[in-house]
mmJSON file of the N, C-alpha and C atoms, coordinates in Angstrom:
{"data_MODEL":{"atom_site":{
"group_PDB":["ATOM","ATOM","ATOM","ATOM","ATOM","ATOM","ATOM","ATOM","ATOM","ATOM","ATOM","ATOM","ATOM","ATOM","ATOM","ATOM","ATOM","ATOM","ATOM","ATOM","ATOM","ATOM","ATOM","ATOM","ATOM","ATOM","ATOM","ATOM","ATOM","ATOM","ATOM","ATOM","ATOM","ATOM","ATOM","ATOM","ATOM","ATOM","ATOM","ATOM","ATOM","ATOM","ATOM","ATOM","ATOM","ATOM","ATOM","ATOM","ATOM","ATOM","ATOM","ATOM","ATOM","ATOM","ATOM","ATOM","ATOM","ATOM","ATOM","ATOM","ATOM","ATOM","ATOM","ATOM","ATOM","ATOM","ATOM","ATOM","ATOM","ATOM","ATOM","ATOM","ATOM","ATOM","ATOM","ATOM","ATOM","ATOM","ATOM","ATOM","ATOM","ATOM","ATOM","ATOM","ATOM","ATOM","ATOM","ATOM","ATOM","ATOM","ATOM","ATOM","ATOM","ATOM","ATOM","ATOM","ATOM","ATOM","ATOM","ATOM","ATOM","ATOM","ATOM","ATOM","ATOM","ATOM","ATOM","ATOM","ATOM","ATOM","ATOM","ATOM","ATOM","ATOM","ATOM","ATOM","ATOM","ATOM","ATOM","ATOM","ATOM","ATOM","ATOM","ATOM","ATOM","ATOM","ATOM","ATOM","ATOM","ATOM","ATOM","ATOM","ATOM","ATOM","ATOM","ATOM","ATOM","ATOM","ATOM","ATOM","ATOM","ATOM","ATOM","ATOM","ATOM","ATOM","ATOM","ATOM","ATOM","ATOM","ATOM","ATOM","ATOM","ATOM","ATOM","ATOM","ATOM","ATOM","ATOM","ATOM","ATOM","ATOM","ATOM","ATOM","ATOM","ATOM","ATOM","ATOM","ATOM","ATOM","ATOM","ATOM","ATOM","ATOM","ATOM","ATOM","ATOM","ATOM","ATOM","ATOM","ATOM","ATOM","ATOM","ATOM","ATOM","ATOM","ATOM","ATOM","ATOM","ATOM","ATOM","ATOM","ATOM","ATOM","ATOM","ATOM","ATOM","ATOM","ATOM","ATOM","ATOM"],
"id":[1,2,3,4,5,6,7,8,9,10,11,12,13,14,15,16,17,18,19,20,21,22,23,24,25,26,27,28,29,30,31,32,33,34,35,36,37,38,39,40,41,42,43,44,45,46,47,48,49,50,51,52,53,54,55,56,57,58,59,60,61,62,63,64,65,66,67,68,69,70,71,72,73,74,75,76,77,78,79,80,81,82,83,84,85,86,87,88,89,90,91,92,93,94,95,96,97,98,99,100,101,102,103,104,105,106,107,108,109,110,111,112,113,114,115,116,117,118,119,120,121,122,123,124,125,126,127,128,129,130,131,132,133,134,135,136,137,138,139,140,141,142,143,144,145,146,147,148,149,150,151,152,153,154,155,156,157,158,159,160,161,162,163,164,165,166,167,168,169,170,171,172,173,174,175,176,177,178,179,180,181,182,183,184,185,186,187,188,189,190,191,192,193,194,195,196,197,198,199,200,201],
"type_symbol":["N","C","C","N","C","C","N","C","C","N","C","C","N","C","C","N","C","C","N","C","C","N","C","C","N","C","C","N","C","C","N","C","C","N","C","C","N","C","C","N","C","C","N","C","C","N","C","C","N","C","C","N","C","C","N","C","C","N","C","C","N","C","C","N","C","C","N","C","C","N","C","C","N","C","C","N","C","C","N","C","C","N","C","C","N","C","C","N","C","C","N","C","C","N","C","C","N","C","C","N","C","C","N","C","C","N","C","C","N","C","C","N","C","C","N","C","C","N","C","C","N","C","C","N","C","C","N","C","C","N","C","C","N","C","C","N","C","C","N","C","C","N","C","C","N","C","C","N","C","C","N","C","C","N","C","C","N","C","C","N","C","C","N","C","C","N","C","C","N","C","C","N","C","C","N","C","C","N","C","C","N","C","C","N","C","C","N","C","C","N","C","C","N","C","C","N","C","C","N","C","C"],
"label_atom_id":["N","CA","C","N","CA","C","N","CA","C","N","CA","C","N","CA","C","N","CA","C","N","CA","C","N","CA","C","N","CA","C","N","CA","C","N","CA","C","N","CA","C","N","CA","C","N","CA","C","N","CA","C","N","CA","C","N","CA","C","N","CA","C","N","CA","C","N","CA","C","N","CA","C","N","CA","C","N","CA","C","N","CA","C","N","CA","C","N","CA","C","N","CA","C","N","CA","C","N","CA","C","N","CA","C","N","CA","C","N","CA","C","N","CA","C","N","CA","C","N","CA","C","N","CA","C","N","CA","C","N","CA","C","N","CA","C","N","CA","C","N","CA","C","N","CA","C","N","CA","C","N","CA","C","N","CA","C","N","CA","C","N","CA","C","N","CA","C","N","CA","C","N","CA","C","N","CA","C","N","CA","C","N","CA","C","N","CA","C","N","CA","C","N","CA","C","N","CA","C","N","CA","C","N","CA","C","N","CA","C","N","CA","C","N","CA","C","N","CA","C","N","CA","C","N","CA","C","N","CA","C","N","CA","C"],
"label_alt_id":[null,null,null,null,null,null,null,null,null,null,null,null,null,null,null,null,null,null,null,null,null,null,null,null,null,null,null,null,null,null,null,null,null,null,null,null,null,null,null,null,null,null,null,null,null,null,null,null,null,null,null,null,null,null,null,null,null,null,null,null,null,null,null,null,null,null,null,null,null,null,null,null,null,null,null,null,null,null,null,null,null,null,null,null,null,null,null,null,null,null,null,null,null,null,null,null,null,null,null,null,null,null,null,null,null,null,null,null,null,null,null,null,null,null,null,null,null,null,null,null,null,null,null,null,null,null,null,null,null,null,null,null,null,null,null,null,null,null,null,null,null,null,null,null,null,null,null,null,null,null,null,null,null,null,null,null,null,null,null,null,null,null,null,null,null,null,null,null,null,null,null,null,null,null,null,null,null,null,null,null,null,null,null,null,null,null,null,null,null,null,null,null,null,null,null,null,null,null,null,null,null],
"label_comp_id":["MET","MET","MET","PHE","PHE","PHE","ALA","ALA","ALA","ASP","ASP","ASP","PHE","PHE","PHE","GLU","GLU","GLU","LEU","LEU","LEU","THR","THR","THR","ASP","ASP","ASP","ASP","ASP","ASP","ARG","ARG","ARG","LEU","LEU","LEU","THR","THR","THR","GLU","GLU","GLU","ILE","ILE","ILE","ARG","ARG","ARG","ALA","ALA","ALA","LEU","LEU","LEU","THR","THR","THR","ALA","ALA","ALA","ASP","ASP","ASP","GLY","GLY","GLY","ASP","ASP","ASP","LYS","LYS","LYS","ALA","ALA","ALA","LEU","LEU","LEU","VAL","VAL","VAL","TRP","TRP","TRP","PHE","PHE","PHE","ASP","ASP","ASP","THR","THR","THR","ASP","ASP","ASP","VAL","VAL","VAL","LEU","LEU","LEU","ALA","ALA","ALA","ALA","ALA","ALA","ASP","ASP","ASP","GLY","GLY","GLY","THR","THR","THR","LEU","LEU","LEU","VAL","VAL","VAL","ALA","ALA","ALA","THR","THR","THR","VAL","VAL","VAL","ARG","ARG","ARG","LYS","LYS","LYS","GLN","GLN","GLN","VAL","VAL","VAL","TYR","TYR","TYR","VAL","VAL","VAL","ARG","ARG","ARG","PRO","PRO","PRO","LYS","LYS","LYS","PRO","PRO","PRO","GLN","GLN","GLN","HIS","HIS","HIS","GLU","GLU","GLU","PRO","PRO","PRO","GLN","GLN","GLN","ARG","ARG","ARG","ALA","ALA","ALA","SER","SER","SER","VAL","VAL","VAL","ALA","ALA","ALA","THR","THR","THR","ALA","ALA","ALA","ALA","ALA","ALA"],
"label_asym_id":["A","A","A","A","A","A","A","A","A","A","A","A","A","A","A","A","A","A","A","A","A","A","A","A","A","A","A","A","A","A","A","A","A","A","A","A","A","A","A","A","A","A","A","A","A","A","A","A","A","A","A","A","A","A","A","A","A","A","A","A","A","A","A","A","A","A","A","A","A","A","A","A","A","A","A","A","A","A","A","A","A","A","A","A","A","A","A","A","A","A","A","A","A","A","A","A","A","A","A","A","A","A","A","A","A","A","A","A","A","A","A","A","A","A","A","A","A","A","A","A","A","A","A","A","A","A","A","A","A","A","A","A","A","A","A","A","A","A","A","A","A","A","A","A","A","A","A","A","A","A","A","A","A","A","A","A","A","A","A","A","A","A","A","A","A","A","A","A","A","A","A","A","A","A","A","A","A","A","A","A","A","A","A","A","A","A","A","A","A","A","A","A","A","A","A","A","A","A","A","A","A"],
"label_entity_id":["1","1","1","1","1","1","1","1","1","1","1","1","1","1","1","1","1","1","1","1","1","1","1","1","1","1","1","1","1","1","1","1","1","1","1","1","1","1","1","1","1","1","1","1","1","1","1","1","1","1","1","1","1","1","1","1","1","1","1","1","1","1","1","1","1","1","1","1","1","1","1","1","1","1","1","1","1","1","1","1","1","1","1","1","1","1","1","1","1","1","1","1","1","1","1","1","1","1","1","1","1","1","1","1","1","1","1","1","1","1","1","1","1","1","1","1","1","1","1","1","1","1","1","1","1","1","1","1","1","1","1","1","1","1","1","1","1","1","1","1","1","1","1","1","1","1","1","1","1","1","1","1","1","1","1","1","1","1","1","1","1","1","1","1","1","1","1","1","1","1","1","1","1","1","1","1","1","1","1","1","1","1","1","1","1","1","1","1","1","1","1","1","1","1","1","1","1","1","1","1","1"],
"label_seq_id":[1,1,1,2,2,2,3,3,3,4,4,4,5,5,5,6,6,6,7,7,7,8,8,8,9,9,9,10,10,10,11,11,11,12,12,12,13,13,13,14,14,14,15,15,15,16,16,16,17,17,17,18,18,18,19,19,19,20,20,20,21,21,21,22,22,22,23,23,23,24,24,24,25,25,25,26,26,26,27,27,27,28,28,28,29,29,29,30,30,30,31,31,31,32,32,32,33,33,33,34,34,34,35,35,35,36,36,36,37,37,37,38,38,38,39,39,39,40,40,40,41,41,41,42,42,42,43,43,43,44,44,44,45,45,45,46,46,46,47,47,47,48,48,48,49,49,49,50,50,50,51,51,51,52,52,52,53,53,53,54,54,54,55,55,55,56,56,56,57,57,57,58,58,58,59,59,59,60,60,60,61,61,61,62,62,62,63,63,63,64,64,64,65,65,65,66,66,66,67,67,67],
"pdbx_PDB_ins_code":[null,null,null,null,null,null,null,null,null,null,null,null,null,null,null,null,null,null,null,null,null,null,null,null,null,null,null,null,null,null,null,null,null,null,null,null,null,null,null,null,null,null,null,null,null,null,null,null,null,null,null,null,null,null,null,null,null,null,null,null,null,null,null,null,null,null,null,null,null,null,null,null,null,null,null,null,null,null,null,null,null,null,null,null,null,null,null,null,null,null,null,null,null,null,null,null,null,null,null,null,null,null,null,null,null,null,null,null,null,null,null,null,null,null,null,null,null,null,null,null,null,null,null,null,null,null,null,null,null,null,null,null,null,null,null,null,null,null,null,null,null,null,null,null,null,null,null,null,null,null,null,null,null,null,null,null,null,null,null,null,null,null,null,null,null,null,null,null,null,null,null,null,null,null,null,null,null,null,null,null,null,null,null,null,null,null,null,null,null,null,null,null,null,null,null,null,null,null,null,null,null],
"Cartn_x":[92.523,92.588,92.151,92.676,92.281,92.459,91.773,91.87,91.784,92.592,92.545,91.946,90.958,90.338,90.731,91.376,91.838,91.231,90.88,90.395,91.348,92.269,93.279,92.682,93.385,92.941,92.89,93.87,93.875,92.655,92.308,91.143,89.857,89.784,88.616,88.468,89.578,89.557,89.067,89.528,89.088,87.582,87.059,85.623,84.815,85.297,84.589,84.558,85.644,85.679,84.69,84.585,83.654,82.198,81.905,80.519,80.245,81.178,81.035,79.817,79.404,78.242,76.923,76.98,75.767,75.401,76.157,75.89,76.478,76.051,76.585,77.91,78.634,79.852,79.906,80.344,80.589,82.102,82.58,84.006,84.463,85.579,86.147,87.185,87.156,88.148,88.735,90.05,90.745,91.445,91.419,92.158,92.607,93.678,94.203,93.695,93.379,93.016,94.257,94.715,95.951,95.694,96.485,96.454,97.182,97.055,97.684,99.189,99.822,101.272,101.65,100.646,100.905,100.849,100.563,100.457,99.196,99.335,98.192,97.246,95.997,94.986,94.116,93.758,92.887,93.004,92.595,92.434,90.961,90.38,88.949,88.772,87.822,87.485,86.012,85.73,84.359,84.019,82.85,82.377,81.381,81.581,80.745,80.024,78.743,77.92,78.077,78.485,78.694,77.885,77.209,76.513,76.583,76.534,76.58,75.347,75.541,74.433,73.665,72.338,71.553,71.848,71.902,72.212,71.111,69.892,68.764,67.733,67.102,65.975,64.829,64.071,62.926,61.936,61.426,60.482,59.126,58.54,57.219,56.167,55.169,54.078,53.243,52.98,52.12,50.698,49.772,48.374,47.733,47.27,46.587,45.095,44.496,43.052,42.374,41.271,40.503,39.588,39.573,38.718,37.446],
"Cartn_y":[-65.272,-64.36,-65.09,-64.615,-65.189,-64.16,-64.4,-63.534,-64.411,-64.111,-64.813,-63.877,-64.371,-63.609,-64.285,-63.543,-64.106,-63.353,-64.113,-63.544,-64.028,-63.168,-63.539,-63.556,-64.205,-64.227,-62.814,-61.973,-60.585,-59.821,-60.021,-59.318,-59.811,-61.112,-61.689,-61.152,-61.01,-60.429,-58.989,-58.243,-56.854,-56.776,-57.643,-57.645,-58.034,-59.016,-59.418,-58.282,-57.515,-56.371,-55.293,-55.084,-54.074,-54.433,-55.732,-56.179,-56.736,-56.563,-57.135,-56.607,-55.388,-54.806,-55.205,-56.093,-56.551,-55.726,-54.656,-53.788,-54.351,-53.811,-54.18,-53.461,-53.932,-53.253,-53.345,-52.28,-52.283,-52.352,-53.457,-53.744,-53.778,-53.097,-53.071,-54.168,-54.825,-55.823,-55.418,-55.513,-55.229,-56.496,-56.746,-57.875,-57.546,-58.173,-57.984,-59.083,-58.717,-59.674,-59.812,-61.043,-61.295,-62.14,-61.891,-62.733,-64.036,-65.021,-66.323,-66.207,-65.201,-65.026,-64.186,-63.798,-63.03,-61.53,-61.06,-59.631,-59.074,-57.949,-57.301,-56.756,-57.183,-56.739,-55.645,-55.83,-54.872,-55.057,-54.039,-54.14,-53.906,-54.833,-54.792,-54.405,-53.524,-53.129,-53.437,-54.187,-54.624,-54.336,-53.749,-53.503,-54.601,-55.184,-56.294,-55.883,-56.191,-55.943,-57.145,-56.887,-57.962,-57.654,-58.662,-58.498,-59.822,-59.772,-61.017,-61.865,-63.143,-64.065,-64.116,-64.048,-64.133,-65.451,-65.399,-66.598,-67.647,-67.176,-68.106,-67.576,-68.485,-68.1,-67.68,-66.642,-66.27,-67.445,-67.681,-68.779,-68.337,-69.205,-68.913,-69.336,-68.507,-68.835,-69.945,-70.944,-72.004,-71.725,-72.039,-71.789,-73.114,-73.191,-74.395,-74.232,-75.255,-75.204,-76.209,-75.824,-76.734,-77.569,-78.846,-79.747,-80.038],
"Cartn_z":[31.865,32.982,34.233,35.36,36.637,37.739,38.823,40.006,41.234,42.225,43.505,44.543,45.244,46.324,47.626,48.501,49.761,50.939,51.948,53.197,54.286,54.668,55.651,57.057,57.977,59.369,59.942,59.575,60.062,59.569,58.309,57.752,58.393,58.634,59.287,60.707,61.423,62.766,62.715,61.718,61.54,61.307,60.459,60.143,61.368,62.114,63.338,64.345,64.443,65.352,64.908,63.608,63.084,63.352,63.428,63.595,64.988,65.917,67.264,68.008,67.714,68.4,67.747,66.743,66.066,64.855,64.614,63.477,62.188,61.082,59.78,59.547,58.545,58.105,56.588,55.958,54.522,54.352,53.799,53.749,52.291,52.023,50.677,50.498,49.355,48.973,47.624,47.514,46.255,45.783,44.481,43.925,42.509,42.106,40.757,39.843,38.606,37.57,36.689,36.533,35.803,34.571,33.522,32.332,32.663,31.799,32.025,32.223,31.601,31.74,32.963,33.774,34.983,34.807,33.6,33.331,33.984,34.665,35.307,34.236,34.302,33.35,33.975,35.238,35.907,37.417,38.134,39.579,39.878,40.603,40.899,42.361,42.62,43.986,44.203,45.269,45.548,46.993,47.221,48.576,48.939,50.121,50.577,51.857,51.928,53.112,54.035,55.275,56.241,57.485,58.013,59.284,60.022,61.353,62.13,61.862,61.881,61.727,63.045,62.979,64.222,64.946,66.262,67.05,66.939,66.893,66.847,65.869,65.194,64.348,65.256,64.864,65.682,65.761,66.951,67.094,66.587,65.825,65.275,66.284,66.428,67.345,66.734,67.539,67.049,67.533,66.706,67.032,67.412,68.633,69.112,68.869,68.372,68.148,69.07,69.628,70.487,69.633,69.912,69.121,69.822],
"occupancy":[1.0,1.0,1.0,1.0,1.0,1.0,1.0,1.0,1.0,1.0,1.0,1.0,1.0,1.0,1.0,1.0,1.0,1.0,1.0,1.0,1.0,1.0,1.0,1.0,1.0,1.0,1.0,1.0,1.0,1.0,1.0,1.0,1.0,1.0,1.0,1.0,1.0,1.0,1.0,1.0,1.0,1.0,1.0,1.0,1.0,1.0,1.0,1.0,1.0,1.0,1.0,1.0,1.0,1.0,1.0,1.0,1.0,1.0,1.0,1.0,1.0,1.0,1.0,1.0,1.0,1.0,1.0,1.0,1.0,1.0,1.0,1.0,1.0,1.0,1.0,1.0,1.0,1.0,1.0,1.0,1.0,1.0,1.0,1.0,1.0,1.0,1.0,1.0,1.0,1.0,1.0,1.0,1.0,1.0,1.0,1.0,1.0,1.0,1.0,1.0,1.0,1.0,1.0,1.0,1.0,1.0,1.0,1.0,1.0,1.0,1.0,1.0,1.0,1.0,1.0,1.0,1.0,1.0,1.0,1.0,1.0,1.0,1.0,1.0,1.0,1.0,1.0,1.0,1.0,1.0,1.0,1.0,1.0,1.0,1.0,1.0,1.0,1.0,1.0,1.0,1.0,1.0,1.0,1.0,1.0,1.0,1.0,1.0,1.0,1.0,1.0,1.0,1.0,1.0,1.0,1.0,1.0,1.0,1.0,1.0,1.0,1.0,1.0,1.0,1.0,1.0,1.0,1.0,1.0,1.0,1.0,1.0,1.0,1.0,1.0,1.0,1.0,1.0,1.0,1.0,1.0,1.0,1.0,1.0,1.0,1.0,1.0,1.0,1.0,1.0,1.0,1.0,1.0,1.0,1.0,1.0,1.0,1.0,1.0,1.0,1.0],
"B_iso_or_equiv":[0.0,0.0,0.0,0.0,0.0,0.0,0.0,0.0,0.0,0.0,0.0,0.0,0.0,0.0,0.0,0.0,0.0,0.0,0.0,0.0,0.0,0.0,0.0,0.0,0.0,0.0,0.0,0.0,0.0,0.0,0.0,0.0,0.0,0.0,0.0,0.0,0.0,0.0,0.0,0.0,0.0,0.0,0.0,0.0,0.0,0.0,0.0,0.0,0.0,0.0,0.0,0.0,0.0,0.0,0.0,0.0,0.0,0.0,0.0,0.0,0.0,0.0,0.0,0.0,0.0,0.0,0.0,0.0,0.0,0.0,0.0,0.0,0.0,0.0,0.0,0.0,0.0,0.0,0.0,0.0,0.0,0.0,0.0,0.0,0.0,0.0,0.0,0.0,0.0,0.0,0.0,0.0,0.0,0.0,0.0,0.0,0.0,0.0,0.0,0.0,0.0,0.0,0.0,0.0,0.0,0.0,0.0,0.0,0.0,0.0,0.0,0.0,0.0,0.0,0.0,0.0,0.0,0.0,0.0,0.0,0.0,0.0,0.0,0.0,0.0,0.0,0.0,0.0,0.0,0.0,0.0,0.0,0.0,0.0,0.0,0.0,0.0,0.0,0.0,0.0,0.0,0.0,0.0,0.0,0.0,0.0,0.0,0.0,0.0,0.0,0.0,0.0,0.0,0.0,0.0,0.0,0.0,0.0,0.0,0.0,0.0,0.0,0.0,0.0,0.0,0.0,0.0,0.0,0.0,0.0,0.0,0.0,0.0,0.0,0.0,0.0,0.0,0.0,0.0,0.0,0.0,0.0,0.0,0.0,0.0,0.0,0.0,0.0,0.0,0.0,0.0,0.0,0.0,0.0,0.0,0.0,0.0,0.0,0.0,0.0,0.0],
"pdbx_formal_charge":[null,null,null,null,null,null,null,null,null,null,null,null,null,null,null,null,null,null,null,null,null,null,null,null,null,null,null,null,null,null,null,null,null,null,null,null,null,null,null,null,null,null,null,null,null,null,null,null,null,null,null,null,null,null,null,null,null,null,null,null,null,null,null,null,null,null,null,null,null,null,null,null,null,null,null,null,null,null,null,null,null,null,null,null,null,null,null,null,null,null,null,null,null,null,null,null,null,null,null,null,null,null,null,null,null,null,null,null,null,null,null,null,null,null,null,null,null,null,null,null,null,null,null,null,null,null,null,null,null,null,null,null,null,null,null,null,null,null,null,null,null,null,null,null,null,null,null,null,null,null,null,null,null,null,null,null,null,null,null,null,null,null,null,null,null,null,null,null,null,null,null,null,null,null,null,null,null,null,null,null,null,null,null,null,null,null,null,null,null,null,null,null,null,null,null,null,null,null,null,null,null],
"auth_seq_id":[1,1,1,2,2,2,3,3,3,4,4,4,5,5,5,6,6,6,7,7,7,8,8,8,9,9,9,10,10,10,11,11,11,12,12,12,13,13,13,14,14,14,15,15,15,16,16,16,17,17,17,18,18,18,19,19,19,20,20,20,21,21,21,22,22,22,23,23,23,24,24,24,25,25,25,26,26,26,27,27,27,28,28,28,29,29,29,30,30,30,31,31,31,32,32,32,33,33,33,34,34,34,35,35,35,36,36,36,37,37,37,38,38,38,39,39,39,40,40,40,41,41,41,42,42,42,43,43,43,44,44,44,45,45,45,46,46,46,47,47,47,48,48,48,49,49,49,50,50,50,51,51,51,52,52,52,53,53,53,54,54,54,55,55,55,56,56,56,57,57,57,58,58,58,59,59,59,60,60,60,61,61,61,62,62,62,63,63,63,64,64,64,65,65,65,66,66,66,67,67,67],
"auth_comp_id":["MET","MET","MET","PHE","PHE","PHE","ALA","ALA","ALA","ASP","ASP","ASP","PHE","PHE","PHE","GLU","GLU","GLU","LEU","LEU","LEU","THR","THR","THR","ASP","ASP","ASP","ASP","ASP","ASP","ARG","ARG","ARG","LEU","LEU","LEU","THR","THR","THR","GLU","GLU","GLU","ILE","ILE","ILE","ARG","ARG","ARG","ALA","ALA","ALA","LEU","LEU","LEU","THR","THR","THR","ALA","ALA","ALA","ASP","ASP","ASP","GLY","GLY","GLY","ASP","ASP","ASP","LYS","LYS","LYS","ALA","ALA","ALA","LEU","LEU","LEU","VAL","VAL","VAL","TRP","TRP","TRP","PHE","PHE","PHE","ASP","ASP","ASP","THR","THR","THR","ASP","ASP","ASP","VAL","VAL","VAL","LEU","LEU","LEU","ALA","ALA","ALA","ALA","ALA","ALA","ASP","ASP","ASP","GLY","GLY","GLY","THR","THR","THR","LEU","LEU","LEU","VAL","VAL","VAL","ALA","ALA","ALA","THR","THR","THR","VAL","VAL","VAL","ARG","ARG","ARG","LYS","LYS","LYS","GLN","GLN","GLN","VAL","VAL","VAL","TYR","TYR","TYR","VAL","VAL","VAL","ARG","ARG","ARG","PRO","PRO","PRO","LYS","LYS","LYS","PRO","PRO","PRO","GLN","GLN","GLN","HIS","HIS","HIS","GLU","GLU","GLU","PRO","PRO","PRO","GLN","GLN","GLN","ARG","ARG","ARG","ALA","ALA","ALA","SER","SER","SER","VAL","VAL","VAL","ALA","ALA","ALA","THR","THR","THR","ALA","ALA","ALA","ALA","ALA","ALA"],
"auth_asym_id":["A","A","A","A","A","A","A","A","A","A","A","A","A","A","A","A","A","A","A","A","A","A","A","A","A","A","A","A","A","A","A","A","A","A","A","A","A","A","A","A","A","A","A","A","A","A","A","A","A","A","A","A","A","A","A","A","A","A","A","A","A","A","A","A","A","A","A","A","A","A","A","A","A","A","A","A","A","A","A","A","A","A","A","A","A","A","A","A","A","A","A","A","A","A","A","A","A","A","A","A","A","A","A","A","A","A","A","A","A","A","A","A","A","A","A","A","A","A","A","A","A","A","A","A","A","A","A","A","A","A","A","A","A","A","A","A","A","A","A","A","A","A","A","A","A","A","A","A","A","A","A","A","A","A","A","A","A","A","A","A","A","A","A","A","A","A","A","A","A","A","A","A","A","A","A","A","A","A","A","A","A","A","A","A","A","A","A","A","A","A","A","A","A","A","A","A","A","A","A","A","A"],
"auth_atom_id":["N","CA","C","N","CA","C","N","CA","C","N","CA","C","N","CA","C","N","CA","C","N","CA","C","N","CA","C","N","CA","C","N","CA","C","N","CA","C","N","CA","C","N","CA","C","N","CA","C","N","CA","C","N","CA","C","N","CA","C","N","CA","C","N","CA","C","N","CA","C","N","CA","C","N","CA","C","N","CA","C","N","CA","C","N","CA","C","N","CA","C","N","CA","C","N","CA","C","N","CA","C","N","CA","C","N","CA","C","N","CA","C","N","CA","C","N","CA","C","N","CA","C","N","CA","C","N","CA","C","N","CA","C","N","CA","C","N","CA","C","N","CA","C","N","CA","C","N","CA","C","N","CA","C","N","CA","C","N","CA","C","N","CA","C","N","CA","C","N","CA","C","N","CA","C","N","CA","C","N","CA","C","N","CA","C","N","CA","C","N","CA","C","N","CA","C","N","CA","C","N","CA","C","N","CA","C","N","CA","C","N","CA","C","N","CA","C","N","CA","C","N","CA","C","N","CA","C","N","CA","C","N","CA","C"],
"pdbx_PDB_model_num":[1,1,1,1,1,1,1,1,1,1,1,1,1,1,1,1,1,1,1,1,1,1,1,1,1,1,1,1,1,1,1,1,1,1,1,1,1,1,1,1,1,1,1,1,1,1,1,1,1,1,1,1,1,1,1,1,1,1,1,1,1,1,1,1,1,1,1,1,1,1,1,1,1,1,1,1,1,1,1,1,1,1,1,1,1,1,1,1,1,1,1,1,1,1,1,1,1,1,1,1,1,1,1,1,1,1,1,1,1,1,1,1,1,1,1,1,1,1,1,1,1,1,1,1,1,1,1,1,1,1,1,1,1,1,1,1,1,1,1,1,1,1,1,1,1,1,1,1,1,1,1,1,1,1,1,1,1,1,1,1,1,1,1,1,1,1,1,1,1,1,1,1,1,1,1,1,1,1,1,1,1,1,1,1,1,1,1,1,1,1,1,1,1,1,1,1,1,1,1,1,1]
}}}
């Protein structure tokens, strides 16, 4: 059995639009699971949590000590 998972440019554009305001998006993906001979065995539906990556890591405060 095998399954191909594809993320097209159109789908990527859609996801970027959903998260453009910095919010998360719950996105559904569907794919077929096929036997070696190409026979459909199952259709899988998966929901993925997507959120924009922060632009910068929060800076950690450094503690200066007087010697």
